XYZ file of C-alpha atoms in Angstrom:
731
model
C -20.170 -0.235 -11.487
C -17.359 -0.601 -8.930
C -15.879 -4.062 -8.701
C -13.859 -5.078 -5.657
C -10.444 -6.683 -5.610
C -10.390 -10.264 -4.404
C -9.501 -10.611 -0.725
C -5.977 -11.867 -1.264
C -5.163 -8.690 -3.176
C -5.468 -6.768 0.084
C -2.046 -7.872 1.232
C -0.254 -7.979 -2.097
C -1.908 -4.731 -3.243
C -2.890 -5.651 -6.755
C -1.406 -8.289 -9.026
C -2.368 -10.214 -12.079
C -0.199 -12.753 -13.850
C -0.164 -14.321 -17.272
C 2.194 -16.186 -19.616
C 4.688 -13.861 -21.342
C 2.909 -10.729 -20.128
C 4.245 -9.166 -16.942
C 2.616 -9.125 -13.515
C 1.715 -5.711 -12.143
C 1.176 -4.122 -8.730
C -0.463 -0.797 -7.943
C 2.429 1.653 -7.633
C 2.275 5.157 -6.201
C 5.963 5.941 -5.693
C 6.571 8.007 -8.836
C 6.574 11.652 -7.674
C 4.154 14.107 -9.263
C 4.250 17.887 -8.867
C 1.761 20.608 -9.644
C 2.533 23.464 -12.014
C 3.605 25.477 -8.955
C 5.951 22.677 -7.810
C 3.760 21.468 -4.946
C 3.935 17.743 -4.303
C 0.780 15.896 -5.349
C 1.020 13.325 -2.584
C -2.354 11.837 -3.554
C -1.494 11.870 -7.262
C -2.726 8.365 -8.043
C -5.869 8.352 -5.905
C -7.968 8.678 -9.047
C -9.991 11.914 -8.864
C -13.348 12.819 -7.309
C -16.665 13.809 -8.867
C -19.619 13.209 -6.523
C -17.944 12.035 -3.313
C -19.724 11.064 -0.111
C -17.625 11.258 3.050
C -17.713 9.083 6.170
C -15.323 8.406 9.049
C -13.825 5.025 9.895
C -10.584 4.043 11.656
C -9.096 1.962 8.858
C -5.670 1.217 10.300
C -6.760 0.964 13.954
C -4.491 3.774 15.168
C -7.243 5.638 16.999
C -7.532 8.335 14.309
C -10.686 8.665 12.243
C -9.796 8.097 8.593
C -11.843 9.032 5.523
C -14.016 6.659 3.499
C -15.353 8.010 0.206
C -18.083 6.518 -1.931
C -18.233 8.358 -5.236
C -21.788 8.391 -6.501
C -20.704 9.083 -10.072
C -19.065 5.691 -10.691
C -19.877 3.831 -7.433
C -16.167 3.724 -6.605
C -14.735 3.526 -3.111
C -11.619 5.390 -1.985
C -9.856 5.151 1.363
C -7.622 7.812 2.865
C -5.572 7.427 6.036
C -5.532 10.576 8.146
C -1.964 10.839 9.395
C -0.977 11.953 12.905
C -0.391 15.640 13.451
C 3.142 16.554 12.395
C 3.408 13.968 9.608
C 4.992 14.961 6.315
C 1.616 14.687 4.598
C -1.819 14.935 6.224
C -3.349 12.107 4.172
C -2.245 8.879 2.533
C -4.241 7.107 -0.150
C -4.576 3.387 0.634
C -5.947 1.395 -2.273
C -5.645 -1.931 -0.451
C -8.443 -1.092 1.986
C -10.972 -0.780 -0.833
C -11.210 -4.577 -0.981
C -12.750 -4.667 2.481
C -16.014 -3.202 1.311
C -18.741 -5.264 -0.366
C -19.894 -5.158 -3.951
C -23.322 -3.783 -4.675
C -23.020 -0.319 -3.133
C -24.964 2.122 -5.268
C -26.528 5.601 -5.261
C -25.236 6.344 -1.764
C -23.123 4.685 0.924
C -22.869 6.126 4.429
C -20.936 4.568 7.305
C -22.962 4.603 10.523
C -22.614 2.418 13.642
C -26.123 1.024 14.093
C -25.315 -1.509 16.844
C -23.058 0.707 19.016
C -20.074 -1.666 18.881
C -17.679 1.078 17.788
C -17.371 -0.209 14.227
C -19.258 1.708 11.517
C -21.645 -0.261 9.347
C -22.818 0.549 5.802
C -26.182 2.002 4.816
C -26.703 1.993 1.060
C -29.455 1.930 -1.525
C -31.291 -1.109 -2.754
C -34.350 -1.413 -5.000
C -37.191 0.292 -3.154
C -35.171 1.640 -0.278
C -32.151 0.995 1.943
C -30.058 -2.041 2.863
C -27.475 -2.417 5.636
C -24.153 -4.251 5.872
C -22.794 -5.085 9.323
C -19.128 -4.564 10.234
C -17.998 -7.520 12.353
C -15.164 -5.571 13.964
C -12.468 -6.742 11.569
C -13.821 -4.624 8.725
C -15.532 -7.631 7.202
C -19.011 -6.665 6.085
C -21.974 -9.019 5.814
C -25.509 -8.202 4.729
C -27.594 -7.458 7.835
C -30.822 -6.251 6.186
C -31.549 -6.630 2.485
C -34.368 -4.061 2.755
C -35.265 -1.923 5.740
C -38.958 -1.922 6.612
C -40.980 0.697 8.455
C -44.357 0.515 10.213
C -46.700 3.193 8.843
C -49.443 2.348 11.336
C -51.751 0.596 8.940
C -49.094 -1.265 6.970
C -45.464 -2.308 7.276
C -43.631 -1.702 4.050
C -40.247 -0.753 2.684
C -38.555 2.295 4.165
C -38.461 4.203 0.917
C -35.611 6.388 -0.282
C -35.358 7.578 -3.873
C -32.159 6.832 -5.793
C -31.852 10.615 -6.206
C -32.027 11.406 -2.485
C -29.434 11.240 0.253
C -31.208 10.369 3.523
C -30.210 11.451 7.016
C -29.178 8.488 9.180
C -28.735 9.817 12.695
C -29.962 9.537 16.272
C -32.748 12.068 15.782
C -34.313 11.732 19.246
C -31.068 11.245 21.249
C -32.121 7.855 22.635
C -29.055 5.966 21.410
C -30.228 4.214 18.223
C -30.114 5.314 14.583
C -33.242 6.859 13.072
C -33.790 7.858 9.436
C -35.225 10.936 7.728
C -36.277 10.463 4.102
C -38.788 11.689 1.534
C -41.629 9.331 0.667
C -42.839 8.872 -2.886
C -44.697 11.944 -4.096
C -44.225 14.026 -0.922
C -42.122 17.080 -0.179
C -42.225 16.834 3.590
C -39.856 14.640 5.558
C -40.881 11.287 6.960
C -39.322 10.456 10.303
C -38.638 6.733 10.652
C -37.997 6.226 14.353
C -35.875 3.252 15.376
C -37.764 1.352 18.081
C -34.758 -0.702 19.198
C -34.148 1.110 22.492
C -37.836 1.212 23.408
C -38.428 -2.476 22.661
C -35.169 -4.103 23.760
C -33.186 -1.561 25.744
C -30.258 -1.703 23.330
C -29.463 -0.162 19.957
C -28.584 -3.131 17.761
C -31.910 -3.678 15.994
C -33.194 -2.013 12.860
C -36.934 -1.842 13.543
C -38.547 1.332 12.272
C -41.868 3.018 12.947
C -43.154 6.132 11.184
C -43.291 8.780 13.899
C -44.420 11.588 11.609
C -44.589 12.308 7.907
C -43.944 16.024 8.308
C -40.880 16.112 10.516
C -39.885 19.700 11.272
C -43.268 21.002 10.100
C -41.925 22.618 6.945
C -42.619 22.222 3.257
C -40.045 22.181 0.445
C -41.438 23.854 -2.680
C -42.299 21.788 -5.743
C -40.449 23.795 -8.416
C -37.594 25.295 -6.399
C -35.911 25.002 -3.015
C -38.020 27.583 -1.220
C -39.087 26.654 2.301
C -42.509 27.181 3.859
C -42.602 26.989 7.653
C -45.567 26.188 9.916
C -46.819 23.178 7.953
C -47.775 20.695 10.706
C -49.414 17.330 10.213
C -52.993 16.715 11.313
C -51.653 14.432 14.043
C -48.243 13.402 15.291
C -48.645 9.723 14.459
C -50.205 9.509 11.059
C -50.390 6.745 8.495
C -50.257 6.582 4.742
C -53.437 8.535 4.123
C -53.145 11.495 6.450
C -50.552 13.802 4.878
C -52.056 17.113 3.823
C -49.567 17.806 1.002
C -48.935 15.483 -1.922
C -46.757 17.569 -4.233
C -44.091 15.639 -6.112
C -40.601 15.592 -4.655
C -37.728 15.980 -7.134
C -34.644 15.145 -5.069
C -32.806 16.356 -1.980
C -29.823 15.730 0.238
C -30.481 15.700 3.979
C -27.992 16.303 6.784
C -28.860 16.597 10.474
C -26.715 18.008 13.286
C -27.211 19.801 16.584
C -25.239 22.944 15.839
C -26.422 24.921 18.911
C -26.157 22.096 21.490
C -29.831 22.304 22.511
C -30.429 18.557 22.041
C -32.523 18.717 18.922
C -31.483 18.174 15.346
C -31.150 21.074 12.944
C -31.161 20.488 9.216
C -29.123 21.245 6.086
C -30.835 20.585 2.739
C -29.562 20.506 -0.827
C -31.852 20.446 -3.844
C -31.398 18.567 -7.117
C -31.673 21.682 -9.306
C -29.876 24.336 -7.250
C -26.407 25.377 -6.105
C -27.152 26.573 -2.575
C -27.523 24.760 0.741
C -30.430 25.705 3.029
C -30.045 25.635 6.803
C -33.148 25.157 8.972
C -32.999 25.768 12.722
C -35.022 23.494 14.976
C -37.008 25.500 17.508
C -38.731 22.418 18.865
C -37.170 19.546 20.776
C -35.807 16.060 20.187
C -39.275 14.493 20.111
C -41.178 17.202 18.268
C -39.108 19.021 15.657
C -40.370 22.438 14.529
C -38.242 24.429 12.114
C -38.681 28.110 12.930
C -35.906 29.821 10.896
C -34.102 29.084 7.661
C -31.153 30.540 5.737
C -30.851 29.972 2.002
C -27.134 30.723 1.561
C -25.509 28.544 4.188
C -23.096 29.078 5.850
C -22.784 32.740 4.935
C -26.253 33.894 5.909
C -26.995 33.931 9.618
C -23.725 32.318 10.674
C -20.380 33.812 9.764
C -18.448 35.737 7.207
C -17.467 32.807 5.020
C -18.357 31.899 1.418
C -21.693 30.238 0.846
C -21.775 26.777 -0.678
C -22.036 26.948 -4.458
C -22.228 23.393 -5.813
C -24.851 21.915 -8.105
C -27.126 19.737 -5.912
C -24.982 20.101 -2.773
C -24.848 17.362 -0.147
C -23.363 17.952 3.291
C -21.197 15.521 5.265
C -20.375 15.986 8.932
C -17.000 14.296 9.533
C -13.705 14.883 11.296
C -11.530 15.570 8.273
C -8.278 16.692 9.920
C -7.718 14.725 13.143
C -8.619 17.483 15.590
C -11.546 15.569 17.157
C -14.007 18.145 15.821
C -16.475 17.328 13.112
C -16.067 19.518 10.038
C -18.444 20.130 7.137
C -17.696 18.978 3.614
C -20.082 19.708 0.771
C -20.006 17.826 -2.511
C -22.292 17.486 -5.478
C -24.878 14.721 -5.267
C -25.529 15.014 -8.988
C -24.424 12.764 -11.837
C -23.777 15.736 -14.113
C -23.249 19.500 -14.392
C -20.954 19.951 -11.387
C -17.427 21.322 -11.222
C -15.620 18.014 -11.516
C -12.217 19.268 -10.382
C -13.511 21.396 -7.484
C -16.304 19.231 -6.141
C -15.456 18.999 -2.428
C -15.870 22.202 -0.397
C -14.162 21.920 2.981
C -15.301 24.035 5.942
C -13.117 23.496 8.989
C -14.914 23.552 12.328
C -12.939 25.383 15.010
C -15.522 24.683 17.717
C -16.370 21.399 19.373
C -18.386 18.732 17.590
C -22.100 19.626 17.416
C -21.263 23.302 17.428
C -20.301 25.262 14.358
C -17.655 27.891 13.880
C -16.725 27.325 10.275
C -13.699 28.529 8.346
C -13.735 27.927 4.619
C -10.535 26.150 3.551
C -10.863 25.074 -0.081
C -13.159 23.998 -2.934
C -11.074 20.938 -3.832
C -10.487 19.014 -0.630
C -8.161 16.057 -1.368
C -8.536 16.805 -5.100
C -5.910 19.550 -4.792
C -3.306 16.821 -4.269
C -4.503 14.482 -7.052
C -4.147 14.183 -10.776
C -7.696 15.081 -11.776
C -8.603 15.527 -15.431
C -12.289 16.130 -14.862
C -14.193 13.092 -16.029
C -13.165 9.959 -17.922
C -9.344 10.168 -17.948
C -7.546 8.735 -20.997
C -3.758 8.609 -20.346
C -1.145 8.075 -23.066
C 2.621 7.853 -22.623
C 4.341 10.103 -25.180
C 7.672 11.978 -25.331
C 6.446 15.477 -26.246
C 9.809 17.255 -25.801
C 11.970 14.552 -27.407
C 14.326 14.170 -24.449
C 14.104 10.390 -24.432
C 11.793 10.263 -21.401
C 8.122 9.367 -21.766
C 5.734 12.062 -20.579
C 1.998 11.555 -19.975
C -0.792 13.190 -21.944
C -4.248 12.755 -20.412
C -7.345 13.121 -22.540
C -10.758 13.355 -20.961
C -14.507 13.257 -21.428
C -14.420 16.868 -20.300
C -14.060 19.436 -17.548
C -17.149 21.186 -16.254
C -17.515 24.430 -14.352
C -20.540 26.631 -13.864
C -19.109 29.612 -15.765
C -18.051 27.929 -19.015
C -19.863 24.593 -19.029
C -18.103 21.590 -20.594
C -14.587 21.897 -22.029
C -12.444 19.135 -23.490
C -8.672 19.576 -23.397
C -5.447 17.668 -22.812
C -3.518 17.619 -19.531
C 0.269 17.313 -19.986
C 2.610 15.868 -17.368
C 6.280 16.284 -18.230
C 8.742 13.633 -17.091
C 11.266 15.716 -15.143
C 13.081 12.691 -13.758
C 15.938 10.689 -15.212
C 16.249 7.463 -17.150
C 14.731 4.671 -15.010
C 13.907 7.212 -12.289
C 10.749 9.005 -13.456
C 9.039 12.017 -11.892
C 6.237 14.084 -13.400
C 5.146 17.695 -13.312
C 1.948 19.224 -14.680
C 3.133 21.728 -17.299
C -0.041 22.387 -19.280
C -3.757 21.966 -18.698
C -4.499 22.630 -22.375
C -1.775 20.875 -24.336
C -1.896 21.603 -28.080
C -4.567 24.241 -27.339
C -7.368 21.816 -28.209
C -9.946 23.680 -26.135
C -10.368 26.298 -28.893
C -11.679 23.614 -31.270
C -14.637 22.758 -29.007
C -14.174 19.035 -29.554
C -16.522 17.027 -27.359
C -14.259 14.578 -25.548
C -10.572 14.209 -26.502
C -8.771 10.846 -26.630
C -5.253 11.114 -28.145
C -2.808 8.701 -29.769
C 0.616 9.436 -31.240
C 2.639 8.032 -34.130
C 4.685 9.052 -37.168
C 2.190 9.180 -40.019
C 4.305 11.097 -42.535
C 7.741 9.527 -42.118
C 9.488 12.675 -40.871
C 10.715 11.117 -37.645
C 8.393 12.824 -35.173
C 5.120 11.737 -33.618
C 1.920 13.117 -35.095
C -1.353 13.060 -33.164
C -4.788 11.663 -33.780
C -7.619 12.579 -31.400
C -10.864 10.659 -31.075
C -14.015 12.258 -29.684
C -17.376 11.403 -28.157
C -19.135 11.533 -31.523
C -17.009 8.653 -32.831
C -14.841 10.756 -35.159
C -11.085 11.224 -35.523
C -9.076 14.462 -35.883
C -5.546 14.527 -37.329
C -2.782 16.875 -36.149
C 0.711 17.013 -37.666
C 3.768 17.741 -35.558
C 5.409 20.565 -37.504
C 8.305 21.039 -35.095
C 11.843 20.500 -36.335
C 14.804 18.624 -34.937
C 14.729 18.123 -31.187
C 12.249 20.907 -30.522
C 9.169 20.092 -28.464
C 6.072 19.037 -30.366
C 4.064 21.729 -32.142
C 0.786 20.391 -33.463
C -1.126 21.812 -36.402
C -4.616 20.675 -37.304
C -4.610 18.919 -40.665
C -8.089 17.436 -40.752
C -11.144 17.401 -38.546
C -13.304 14.339 -39.124
C -10.257 12.693 -40.676
C -11.026 10.296 -43.549
C -14.724 10.531 -42.565
C -14.077 7.816 -39.980
C -17.037 7.363 -37.622
C -17.248 4.499 -35.123
C -20.457 5.668 -33.465
C -19.598 7.112 -30.050
C -16.505 7.512 -27.866
C -13.760 6.843 -30.412
C -10.650 5.892 -28.410
C -7.835 5.311 -30.893
C -4.369 3.776 -30.924
C -1.842 3.886 -33.750
C -0.076 0.529 -34.054
C 1.425 -1.485 -36.909
C -0.987 -4.377 -36.629
C -0.181 -6.129 -39.928
C 3.608 -5.725 -39.601
C 4.043 -3.891 -42.924
C 5.965 -0.944 -41.448
C 3.008 1.491 -41.600
C 0.895 2.428 -38.605
C -2.665 1.114 -38.585
C -5.540 2.411 -36.481
C -7.309 0.521 -33.701
C -10.316 2.250 -32.143
C -12.267 1.323 -29.039
C -15.851 2.533 -28.874
C -19.005 2.848 -26.811
C -20.523 -0.549 -27.616
C -17.421 -2.460 -26.530
C -15.939 -3.683 -29.821
C -12.620 -2.727 -31.416
C -12.559 -1.207 -34.913
C -9.551 -1.941 -37.134
C -8.667 0.469 -39.929
C -5.767 -0.735 -42.068
C -3.281 1.792 -43.400
C -3.261 1.222 -47.146
C -0.529 3.813 -47.617
C 3.072 3.742 -46.497
C 5.163 4.752 -43.510
C 5.734 8.066 -45.304
C 2.112 8.744 -46.249
C -0.728 7.201 -44.292
C -3.973 6.464 -46.126
C -7.100 5.298 -44.298
C -10.519 4.376 -45.634
C -13.692 5.457 -43.865
C -14.672 1.774 -43.699
C -13.150 -0.481 -41.076
C -11.703 -3.876 -41.951
C -13.746 -5.091 -38.974
C -15.615 -3.544 -36.055
C -14.882 -6.544 -33.821
C -11.134 -7.047 -34.076
C -10.283 -10.544 -32.873
C -13.926 -11.120 -31.931
C -13.599 -8.712 -28.993
C -16.736 -7.349 -27.359
C -16.410 -6.140 -23.756
C -20.029 -5.045 -23.465
C -21.456 -7.196 -20.641
C -24.978 -7.405 -22.054
C -28.065 -5.350 -22.829
C -27.850 -3.713 -19.398
C -24.718 -1.732 -19.917
C -22.175 -0.105 -22.176
C -18.734 -1.407 -23.078
C -16.718 1.774 -23.735
C -13.643 -0.138 -24.824
C -10.208 1.513 -24.831
C -7.245 -0.298 -26.381
C -3.518 -0.616 -25.840
C -1.703 -3.049 -28.141
C 1.959 -3.802 -27.500
C 4.472 -6.631 -27.770
C 5.649 -8.976 -25.048
C 9.237 -9.890 -24.224
C 9.508 -12.301 -27.155
C 7.920 -9.963 -29.679
C 4.392 -11.361 -29.738
C 1.450 -8.971 -29.886
C -0.581 -8.488 -26.709
C -3.753 -6.438 -26.456
C -5.118 -4.769 -23.313
C -8.746 -3.626 -23.496
C -10.130 -1.377 -20.764
C -13.872 -1.384 -20.240
C -16.600 0.637 -18.591
C -17.675 -2.228 -16.342
C -14.538 -2.474 -14.255
C -12.286 -4.978 -16.019
C -9.211 -4.760 -18.187
C -8.984 -7.767 -20.496
C -5.726 -9.171 -21.869
C -5.629 -10.951 -25.237
C -2.891 -12.991 -26.947
C -2.592 -15.366 -29.940
C -3.129 -12.406 -32.253
C -2.810 -13.704 -35.802
C -5.089 -11.650 -38.030
C -8.115 -9.331 -37.645
C -10.678 -12.097 -37.959
C -9.368 -15.065 -35.958
C -10.639 -14.724 -32.367
C -7.921 -13.653 -29.965
C -7.333 -15.674 -26.822
C -8.522 -13.906 -23.673
C -5.598 -14.708 -21.452
C -6.617 -12.952 -18.267
C -8.609 -10.098 -16.832
C -7.787 -7.438 -14.319
C -10.498 -6.203 -11.960
C -10.377 -2.439 -11.839
C -12.639 0.553 -11.488
C -14.532 2.077 -14.425
C -11.492 1.955 -16.713
C -11.649 4.663 -19.364
C -8.158 4.400 -20.850
C -4.906 2.434 -20.697
C -1.343 2.950 -21.901
C 2.089 1.472 -21.227
C 5.692 2.656 -21.053
C 9.192 1.425 -20.243
C 9.900 3.867 -17.424
C 12.195 1.491 -15.503
C 14.008 -0.268 -18.356
C 11.694 -3.153 -19.180
C 9.186 -3.100 -22.036
C 5.845 -1.879 -20.702
C 7.029 -2.143 -17.116
C 4.429 0.495 -16.234
C 0.741 0.764 -17.107
C -1.279 3.943 -16.649
C -5.009 3.349 -16.251
C -7.577 6.133 -16.462
C -10.837 6.074 -14.548
C -14.253 7.651 -14.820
C -13.507 10.166 -12.052
C -10.760 11.849 -14.066
C -7.738 10.346 -12.323
C -5.088 7.851 -13.312
C -3.477 4.983 -11.448
C -0.075 3.476 -12.125
C 0.728 -0.239 -12.082
C 4.348 -1.388 -12.140
C 5.671 -4.684 -13.455
C 7.051 -7.091 -10.877
C 9.606 -8.386 -13.396
C 13.265 -7.516 -12.971
C 16.301 -7.091 -15.192
C 19.249 -9.449 -14.880
C 22.000 -6.979 -14.049
C 25.753 -7.393 -14.142
C 25.784 -7.119 -10.356
C 23.525 -10.156 -10.119
C 25.805 -12.388 -12.190
C 29.221 -11.022 -11.204
C 31.331 -13.924 -9.991
C 28.498 -16.399 -10.514
C 28.928 -17.446 -14.140
C 30.734 -20.755 -13.856
C 30.339 -24.323 -14.958
C 27.299 -25.705 -13.159
C 28.678 -29.122 -12.216
C 25.910 -31.626 -11.811
C 23.505 -29.742 -14.134
C 23.112 -30.628 -17.783
C 21.154 -28.653 -20.388
C 20.534 -30.191 -23.807
C 20.299 -29.739 -26.638
C 22.290 -26.522 -26.685
C 21.774 -24.859 -29.180
C 18.081 -25.720 -28.975
C 15.059 -25.381 -31.240
C 11.772 -26.654 -29.817
C 12.596 -28.037 -26.382
C 15.233 -27.794 -23.681
C 15.897 -30.528 -21.118
C 17.340 -29.649 -17.705
C 18.853 -32.657 -15.942
C 20.446 -32.966 -12.489
C 22.935 -35.719 -11.814
C 22.383 -35.429 -8.070
C 19.495 -33.218 -6.942
C 19.501 -32.664 -3.198
C 16.914 -29.871 -2.924
C 14.626 -27.873 -5.172
C 16.097 -25.291 -7.485
C 14.479 -22.205 -8.958
C 15.296 -21.614 -12.605
C 14.849 -18.085 -13.944
C 15.253 -17.416 -17.661
C 16.373 -14.026 -18.964
C 16.137 -12.979 -22.601
C 18.593 -11.320 -24.961
C 18.094 -7.949 -23.244
C 18.442 -9.358 -19.722
C 14.702 -9.319 -19.037
C 13.118 -11.979 -16.881
C 10.692 -13.954 -19.057
C 10.033 -17.193 -17.163
C 10.515 -18.880 -13.792
C 10.309 -22.574 -12.905
C 10.701 -24.581 -9.703
C 12.713 -27.740 -10.462
C 12.156 -30.677 -8.133
C 12.771 -33.604 -10.506
C 15.995 -35.036 -11.880
C 14.807 -34.240 -15.383
C 12.568 -31.368 -16.542
C 11.534 -30.615 -20.127
C 10.888 -26.969 -21.050
C 9.072 -25.611 -24.098
C 11.522 -23.393 -26.010
C 9.494 -23.039 -29.213
C 8.106 -19.514 -28.623
C 11.455 -17.915 -27.939
C 13.200 -15.891 -30.630
C 16.633 -16.850 -31.876
C 19.512 -15.703 -29.710
C 21.314 -16.316 -26.437
C 19.362 -16.778 -23.195
C 20.612 -16.847 -19.617
C 19.462 -19.630 -17.307
C 19.961 -18.737 -13.635
C 19.718 -21.654 -11.173
C 19.289 -20.770 -7.501
C 19.084 -22.969 -4.432
C 19.161 -21.932 -0.791
C 22.893 -21.229 -0.855
C 24.052 -21.376 -4.480
C 23.546 -19.519 -7.741
C 24.798 -20.998 -11.026
C 24.345 -19.587 -14.492
C 24.235 -21.199 -17.922
C 23.988 -19.668 -21.396
C 21.556 -21.355 -23.799
C 21.323 -20.599 -27.504
C 17.996 -20.727 -29.367
C 18.422 -21.416 -33.100
């Protein structure tokens, strides 16, 4: 399920705040390069699997931008199409995603039903289709909870299967939006004519009448995607009982367009079990469609010398993808499975005018070519593989799929080629540690020194719930070289989707094992060995560490993924990613059994992994979050370091301000002898990290100092024109 950001996140991008844990914003300014040194300018857009494309002018610059609804996870992605001549043709804009309503599922197509110039949303609901109206400011409200259609003898729901993609288009060229869809149990198209223009003389109503239940007079075969022409209905206007064929319909995608400018709609079909798209030419007219020719390998057959579509269950989308005012064709898989999940958007550029086709094949991975895309279910981990002091990123995954080799699970490695506090990444391996040869189903890595030799060994969880142990056998400062020590390590089995993290939970100096899993709990395996020789039992201390269960109920899965770390004062903090679109943050971590305090939650997409790093000098100042579409997104802490430049010339006796006691233990009192305006007090810790901020408006303010570790802290007082600094010692 895709969950939207709250409205106020639109302007601040994305932020969540909590106690000693940092606040984070979505951050896409860390450069990423492909293995061939091309800039991945859409690196953090998050991947694509089963995208559906529509046009909408998001930034009101007169250029049609790209809206994507990904059927695989119900996620929305927004891409600005930049003016011709820009440094990059597209810009990913996460903030716009918050404009769109929750509850979009199965399909979401933007179509302007009321002719106001602002595209509305057609999407699936139980039994059919619902519509959200765009009010002109990109605020969407529910217009119709369920479209109805008049079948002549009954008015009932305008049915569309959750497998099908309907055609929503002006079929008869009268100015309002009609719908083509397959009815239950039939393999001929039902034409739902919009009666708005006929009844009211304008297009802004959604009142449908069945015009025919065999539009185009063709039949799609029951067991394959063969087409039989010359299959008319008994009468043009026929009700529920008059269709001659009643073979079951398995699933299709439907796209209409007038490719030959003869003012009738031609048809492109995709079938649920096949890789080819079928083109049917309309030899009739706008009121009486009759398909008289079809081509089974579109667009190669009968059109031009260009590769035919080869995508499992292809769906076509007719959009202007490149700001040339000509609608292009993009094909993507409409399936939930068994598609090439890194090359799932075939782009055919149209060099003719809109509603005429002269197609040039451009690429199989439109937009994806500029993204980090690890197939499906990305699981990022920060890890310094080459021991240069800079954290790299290793991305595990549920798997990559292509039609030639099927499913493969392997690790994607991004090397940090930047400098300290100025990161940049480059893809250097798409099969790090050569895991693909082991045929592990799903790979979710974690790193830690399990044998006391000073380097980071690797554990890998898999979809079956098991753990595999690899030792780093490299020496000195050489890059990691992993050797398999044990598959099904220690006979550990957590059920399904074992997503591990090595972390010293009990503070004994030896790394323990936390494992997220399919049902949403967190398993805790205590290391009964030492820092030099890890020993794990096959039995967990608990399968619900801290009482955590992120499974939302019987409806859904949890698929927890864990990242435990420490905050700026050394207290343990746990982030738990979940399948249902939230990352939960827990504190007050005492022991495995006492329930942790859920401090906050972060709305996200289908979060499949989470990890943190200190890329800019603060502990965990960056989070990497994996999503179900195989991509990652970066969030950067809003906290700042207190630098020497900030305090140069400012450290002086703050006359009029008293702080006592100093040294302090439990509490600190800040007192002003003569307060004329409000002051902002910012507290920095022993390593010059911002850990708290207070607005002081009273003569006397009492601050809790009990959670701070012993040492010297810097209190920075700022008013509109003055900055004073005090040192405070915690005993």
